[in-house]
CSV table of C-alpha atoms and ligand atoms in Angstrom, one decimal:
chain,number,residue,atom,x,y,z
Y,72,MET,CA,60.8,34.0,-47.3
Y,73,GLY,CA,57.9,32.4,-46.2
Y,74,GLU,CA,57.6,28.5,-44.8
Y,75,TYR,CA,56.4,25.0,-46.5
Y,76,ASN,CA,54.8,22.4,-45.0
Y,77,THR,CA,57.3,19.9,-44.2
Y,78,LYS,CA,56.0,17.7,-41.8
Y,79,PRO,CA,55.6,13.6,-42.1
Y,80,ASN,CA,52.3,12.7,-43.3
Y,81,SER,CA,51.1,11.1,-40.4
Y,82,GLU,CA,51.1,15.0,-38.4
Y,83,VAL,CA,48.5,16.1,-41.6
Y,84,ASP,CA,45.4,17.5,-40.2
Y,85,ILE,CA,43.4,15.2,-42.4
Y,86,GLU,CA,39.9,16.8,-42.3
Y,87,ASN,CA,40.2,20.0,-41.4
Y,88,GLY,CA,43.6,21.0,-44.7
Y,89,GLU,CA,46.7,22.2,-43.3
Y,90,LEU,CA,48.3,25.4,-44.1
Y,91,LEU,CA,51.0,24.2,-47.6
Y,92,TYR,CA,53.5,27.7,-47.6
Y,93,ASP,CA,53.1,30.5,-45.4
Y,94,ASP,CA,54.9,33.9,-45.0
Y,95,GLY,CA,52.0,35.7,-42.4
Y,96,GLU,CA,50.9,37.6,-45.0
Y,97,HIS,CA,50.6,35.3,-48.3
Y,98,LYS,CA,49.2,31.2,-47.8
Y,99,PHE,CA,47.7,28.6,-50.2
Y,100,ILE,CA,46.2,26.1,-48.4
Y,101,TRP,CA,44.5,22.5,-48.7
Y,102,LEU,CA,41.6,22.6,-47.4
Y,103,GLY,CA,41.4,19.1,-46.6
Y,104,TRP,CA,40.1,15.6,-47.5
Y,105,GLY,CA,37.0,16.1,-50.1
Y,106,GLN,CA,35.5,12.8,-49.6
Y,107,ALA,CA,31.4,12.2,-49.1
Y,108,GLU,CA,31.1,9.4,-49.8
Y,109,GLU,CA,32.5,5.8,-50.4
Y,110,GLY,CA,32.9,5.3,-54.5
Y,111,MET,CA,33.2,9.0,-54.7
Y,112,ILE,CA,36.9,10.3,-55.8
Y,113,GLN,CA,38.6,12.1,-53.6
Y,114,THR,CA,39.2,15.5,-54.1
Y,115,ASN,CA,41.5,18.5,-53.2
Y,116,GLN,CA,40.1,22.2,-53.1
Y,117,TYR,CA,42.9,24.3,-52.2
Y,118,LEU,CA,43.2,28.5,-51.1
Y,119,ILE,CA,44.7,31.2,-51.8
Y,120,VAL,CA,44.7,34.1,-49.3
Y,121,ASP,CA,46.7,37.2,-50.0
Y,122,ASN,CA,46.9,39.8,-47.8
Y,123,GLY,CA,43.6,39.2,-47.1
Y,124,ARG,CA,41.8,39.0,-50.3
Y,125,GLY,CA,40.8,35.5,-51.7
Y,126,ILE,CA,41.5,33.0,-54.7
Y,127,LEU,CA,39.9,29.5,-54.5
Y,128,LEU,CA,41.2,26.9,-56.6
Y,129,ASP,CA,38.6,24.0,-58.0
Y,130,PRO,CA,36.4,24.1,-54.9
Y,131,GLY,CA,34.6,21.4,-56.1
Y,132,GLY,CA,31.4,19.5,-56.9
Y,133,ILE,CA,27.8,19.9,-55.2
Y,134,HIS,CA,29.0,17.4,-52.5
Y,135,ILE,CA,31.1,18.4,-50.7
Y,136,PHE,CA,29.8,21.9,-51.1
Y,137,PRO,CA,29.8,23.4,-47.0
Y,138,LYS,CA,32.1,20.6,-46.0
Y,139,VAL,CA,35.0,23.5,-47.7
Y,140,VAL,CA,33.1,26.3,-47.2
Y,141,SER,CA,33.5,25.5,-43.7
Y,142,ASN,CA,37.5,25.2,-44.4
Y,143,VAL,CA,37.1,28.2,-46.6
Y,144,THR,CA,35.5,30.5,-43.4
Y,145,LYS,CA,38.4,29.4,-40.9
Y,146,TYR,CA,40.8,31.6,-43.3
Y,147,ILE,CA,38.5,34.1,-45.3
Y,148,ASP,CA,35.6,36.0,-45.1
Y,149,LEU,CA,33.2,34.5,-48.5
Y,150,ASP,CA,33.1,38.1,-49.7
Y,151,ASP,CA,36.8,38.4,-49.7
Y,152,ILE,CA,37.0,35.5,-52.6
Y,153,ASP,CA,38.3,36.9,-55.8
Y,154,PHE,CA,38.2,34.5,-58.2
Y,155,ILE,CA,37.6,31.2,-58.7
Y,156,PHE,CA,39.5,29.3,-60.8
Y,157,PHE,CA,38.1,26.0,-62.4
Y,158,SER,CA,40.9,23.3,-64.5
Y,159,HIS,CA,38.4,22.7,-66.7
Y,160,GLN,CA,34.8,21.1,-67.0
Y,161,ASP,CA,34.6,18.3,-65.2
Y,162,PRO,CA,31.3,17.8,-62.1
Y,163,ASP,CA,33.7,16.8,-59.5
Y,164,VAL,CA,35.9,20.2,-60.4
Y,165,SER,CA,32.5,22.6,-61.4
Y,166,SER,CA,29.8,21.3,-60.3
Y,167,GLY,CA,29.5,23.8,-57.3
Y,168,ILE,CA,29.2,27.0,-59.9
Y,169,PRO,CA,25.7,27.6,-59.3
Y,170,MET,CA,26.5,27.9,-55.2
Y,171,TRP,CA,29.9,29.0,-55.0
Y,172,LEU,CA,28.4,32.5,-57.9
Y,173,SER,CA,25.6,32.1,-55.6
Y,174,VAL,CA,27.5,32.9,-51.9
Y,175,THR,CA,30.6,34.9,-53.1
Y,176,SER,CA,30.9,37.9,-55.8
Y,177,ALA,CA,34.0,36.5,-57.6
Y,178,ASP,CA,34.2,36.4,-60.6
Y,179,ILE,CA,35.3,32.5,-62.4
Y,180,TYR,CA,37.8,31.6,-64.7
Y,181,ILE,CA,37.5,28.4,-67.2
Y,182,SER,CA,38.7,27.6,-70.4
Y,183,GLU,CA,36.6,29.7,-73.2
Y,184,LEU,CA,35.7,26.2,-74.3
Y,185,TRP,CA,34.3,25.1,-71.5
Y,186,VAL,CA,31.6,28.6,-71.0
Y,187,ARG,CA,28.8,27.7,-73.2
Y,188,PHE,CA,28.6,24.2,-71.2
Y,189,LEU,CA,28.8,25.8,-68.3
Y,190,PRO,CA,24.7,26.3,-68.2
Y,191,HIS,CA,24.1,23.1,-68.2
Y,192,PHE,CA,25.1,23.0,-64.2
Y,193,GLY,CA,22.2,25.3,-63.8
Y,194,ILE,CA,23.6,29.1,-63.9
Y,195,THR,CA,21.7,31.4,-65.9
Y,196,ASP,CA,23.5,34.3,-65.6
Y,197,LEU,CA,27.2,34.0,-66.7
Y,198,SER,CA,28.0,37.6,-66.3
Y,199,ARG,CA,30.8,36.6,-63.7
Y,200,ILE,CA,33.0,33.4,-66.1
Y,201,LYS,CA,36.1,35.0,-68.1
Y,202,GLY,CA,37.1,32.9,-70.5
Y,203,VAL,CA,40.2,32.1,-70.5
Y,204,GLY,CA,41.9,31.3,-73.9
Y,205,ASP,CA,43.5,29.0,-74.8
Y,206,GLY,CA,47.2,31.1,-73.8
Y,207,GLY,CA,46.3,31.2,-70.7
Y,208,VAL,CA,46.5,34.1,-69.1
Y,209,SER,CA,47.9,35.6,-65.2
Y,210,VAL,CA,45.3,37.9,-62.6
Y,211,ALA,CA,45.8,38.6,-59.4
Y,212,GLY,CA,49.4,37.0,-58.8
Y,213,LEU,CA,48.6,34.0,-60.7
Y,214,ASP,CA,49.7,32.5,-64.2
Y,215,ILE,CA,47.1,30.9,-65.7
Y,216,ILE,CA,49.1,27.8,-68.9
Y,217,PRO,CA,47.8,26.3,-70.8
Y,218,ALA,CA,48.0,22.3,-70.1
Y,219,HIS,CA,45.7,21.1,-73.0
Y,220,PHE,CA,45.0,17.1,-73.5
Y,221,MET,CA,45.4,16.3,-70.2
Y,222,HIS,CA,43.6,15.7,-69.1
Y,223,SER,CA,40.9,18.4,-70.8
Y,224,PRO,CA,41.2,19.2,-74.0
Y,225,GLY,CA,41.0,22.5,-72.8
Y,226,ASN,CA,42.3,22.3,-69.2
Y,227,HIS,CA,44.6,25.0,-67.1
Y,228,VAL,CA,47.3,25.0,-64.3
Y,229,ALA,CA,48.1,27.9,-62.4
Y,230,PHE,CA,50.8,29.1,-60.8
Y,231,ASP,CA,51.7,31.3,-57.4
Y,232,LYS,CA,53.9,33.0,-58.5
Y,233,LYS,CA,54.1,34.4,-54.1
Y,234,SER,CA,54.9,31.0,-53.3
Y,235,GLN,CA,56.2,29.3,-55.8
Y,236,ILE,CA,53.6,26.4,-55.6
Y,237,LEU,CA,51.6,25.1,-59.2
Y,238,PHE,CA,48.4,24.1,-58.8
Y,239,ASN,CA,47.9,21.1,-61.2
Y,240,SER,CA,44.8,20.0,-62.2
Y,241,ASP,CA,44.1,16.6,-62.6
Y,242,ILE,CA,48.3,16.4,-63.5
Y,243,GLY,CA,49.3,14.1,-60.5
Y,244,ALA,CA,46.1,12.7,-60.3
Y,245,ALA,CA,46.0,9.7,-58.0
Y,246,VAL,CA,43.0,7.3,-57.2
Y,247,PHE,CA,42.8,5.9,-53.3
Y,248,GLY,CA,42.4,2.9,-51.9
Y,249,SER,CA,41.4,3.3,-48.0
Y,250,GLN,CA,44.6,4.6,-48.0
Y,251,ARG,CA,45.2,8.6,-46.7
Y,252,TYR,CA,47.8,10.5,-47.2
Y,253,LEU,CA,48.9,14.3,-48.6
Y,254,PHE,CA,52.5,14.3,-48.9
Y,255,VAL,CA,54.4,12.6,-52.0
Y,256,ASP,CA,57.9,12.6,-50.5
Y,257,ASP,CA,60.9,11.1,-52.5
Y,258,ASP,CA,60.3,7.6,-49.8
Y,259,ASN,CA,56.6,7.4,-50.7
Y,260,PHE,CA,56.8,8.0,-54.5
Y,261,ASN,CA,57.5,5.3,-55.8
Y,262,SER,CA,54.1,3.4,-53.9
Y,263,HIS,CA,53.0,6.9,-54.9
Y,264,VAL,CA,53.3,5.5,-58.5
Y,265,SER,CA,51.1,3.0,-58.5
Y,266,ILE,CA,48.2,5.3,-57.4
Y,267,MET,CA,48.5,6.8,-60.8
Y,268,GLU,CA,49.3,5.2,-63.4
Y,269,GLY,CA,46.0,4.0,-64.3
Y,270,PHE,CA,44.9,6.9,-64.7
Y,271,HIS,CA,47.4,9.0,-66.5
Y,272,LYS,CA,47.6,6.0,-68.5
Y,273,ARG,CA,44.0,6.5,-69.7
Y,274,TYR,CA,42.8,9.9,-69.4
Y,275,ILE,CA,45.8,12.1,-71.0
Y,276,ALA,CA,46.0,12.4,-74.6
Y,277,SER,CA,49.3,11.4,-75.6
Y,278,SER,CA,52.9,11.6,-73.7
Y,279,ASN,CA,53.1,14.1,-76.3
Y,280,VAL,CA,51.6,16.7,-74.7
Y,281,CYS,CA,52.5,15.9,-71.3
Y,282,LYS,CA,56.3,16.8,-73.5
Y,283,HIS,CA,54.5,19.6,-74.0
Y,284,TYR,CA,54.2,20.2,-70.3
Y,285,ILE,CA,56.7,19.3,-68.3
Y,286,ASN,CA,58.6,22.4,-70.1
Y,287,ARG,CA,56.3,24.7,-69.4
Y,288,VAL,CA,56.6,23.2,-65.8
Y,289,ARG,CA,60.3,22.9,-65.4
Y,290,ALA,CA,60.9,26.5,-66.0
Y,291,LEU,CA,58.7,27.5,-63.0
Y,292,ASN,CA,60.8,25.8,-61.3
Y,293,PRO,CA,57.7,24.9,-58.5
Y,294,LYS,CA,58.9,24.5,-55.3
Y,295,MET,CA,55.8,22.0,-55.1
Y,296,ILE,CA,52.5,20.6,-57.5
Y,297,ALA,CA,49.5,20.3,-55.9
Y,298,PRO,CA,46.9,18.3,-58.4
Y,299,GLN,CA,42.9,18.2,-57.8
Y,300,HIS,CA,43.1,14.8,-56.8
Y,301,GLY,CA,45.5,12.5,-54.6
Y,302,ALA,CA,49.2,13.7,-52.9
Y,303,VAL,CA,51.2,17.0,-53.0
Y,304,PHE,CA,54.6,16.5,-55.1
Y,305,ARG,CA,57.1,18.3,-53.0
Y,306,GLY,CA,61.1,18.1,-52.6
Y,307,LYS,CA,62.8,15.6,-55.3
Y,308,ALA,CA,59.8,14.2,-56.0
Y,309,VAL,CA,58.3,16.7,-57.7
Y,310,ASP,CA,61.1,16.9,-59.9
Y,311,MET,CA,60.4,12.5,-60.0
Y,312,PHE,CA,56.9,13.3,-60.7
Y,313,LEU,CA,58.1,15.7,-64.0
Y,314,ASN,CA,60.5,12.6,-64.8
Y,315,TRP,CA,58.0,9.7,-64.0
Y,316,LEU,CA,55.4,11.5,-66.9
Y,317,GLY,CA,58.2,12.1,-69.5
Y,318,SER,CA,58.6,8.3,-69.9
Y,319,LEU,CA,55.1,7.4,-69.3
Y,320,ARG,CA,53.2,6.2,-72.5
Y,321,CYS,CA,49.4,7.2,-72.2
Y,322,GLY,CA,46.4,8.1,-74.7
Y,323,ALA,CA,46.9,7.6,-78.5
Y,324,ASP,CA,50.5,6.0,-78.6
Y,325,ILE,CA,48.8,3.0,-76.6
Y,326,ILE,CA,45.4,3.0,-78.4
Y,327,ASP,CA,45.2,-0.2,-79.7
Y,328,GLU,CA,45.9,-1.5,-75.7
Y,329,ILE,CA,42.8,0.3,-74.6
Y,330,SER,CA,40.8,-1.0,-77.2
Y,331,ARG,CA,41.4,-3.4,-77.8
S,674,FE,FE1,38.9,16.1,-64.2
């Protein structure tokens, strides 16, 4: 049985990252706070290492590439990364794709809806890009699960079966001001909602798609939910997050309010 990170936020290494799960052979790693400058949305990058082989999850855009490479190589050689998962097409997720293709020999998995758009980030050879169908796919211990319209119309989340940590794309994203913390627990969940709410109301397509996602995620019973922006939900906060999302009115539900 592996160990989950139980550190209080005050002890988290924001710059260099943290192990979220470790059983000796299998690690799920948060790669540190990704924000190159003020005014740019903060991003989270994650690395899974299983018996010396690596999987990167949404490794981020051009600006943070050097920092992510340096944090990744503390755990693994770039040559040992077998594949890279991109949850969707946004520039903060995918614009580093030409660089990741050049420094690794990894295949890249992304919704097939976005494959034809990727050449605009400067890729000429699409042979290592694997389009994931709408129903998802399982690769190397990772279940790539559909979560379409949350927010992207071709969006997947990824469940690491060994650690039981769910990488959650932009779902659960928070937009930080000057504060920085890694974990959401039951005692800071309510204050955390105030920096999640605006994003979800405006970017997520509707409460209907949320319910579809919640049903799938509850069946997985994840131990942690790790989004691409914001903070990682653990313990009771996992369920609190799913309950909150299940009662949210967003997107098409409130279109009159949004476009007023
Ligand atoms: Fe996005």
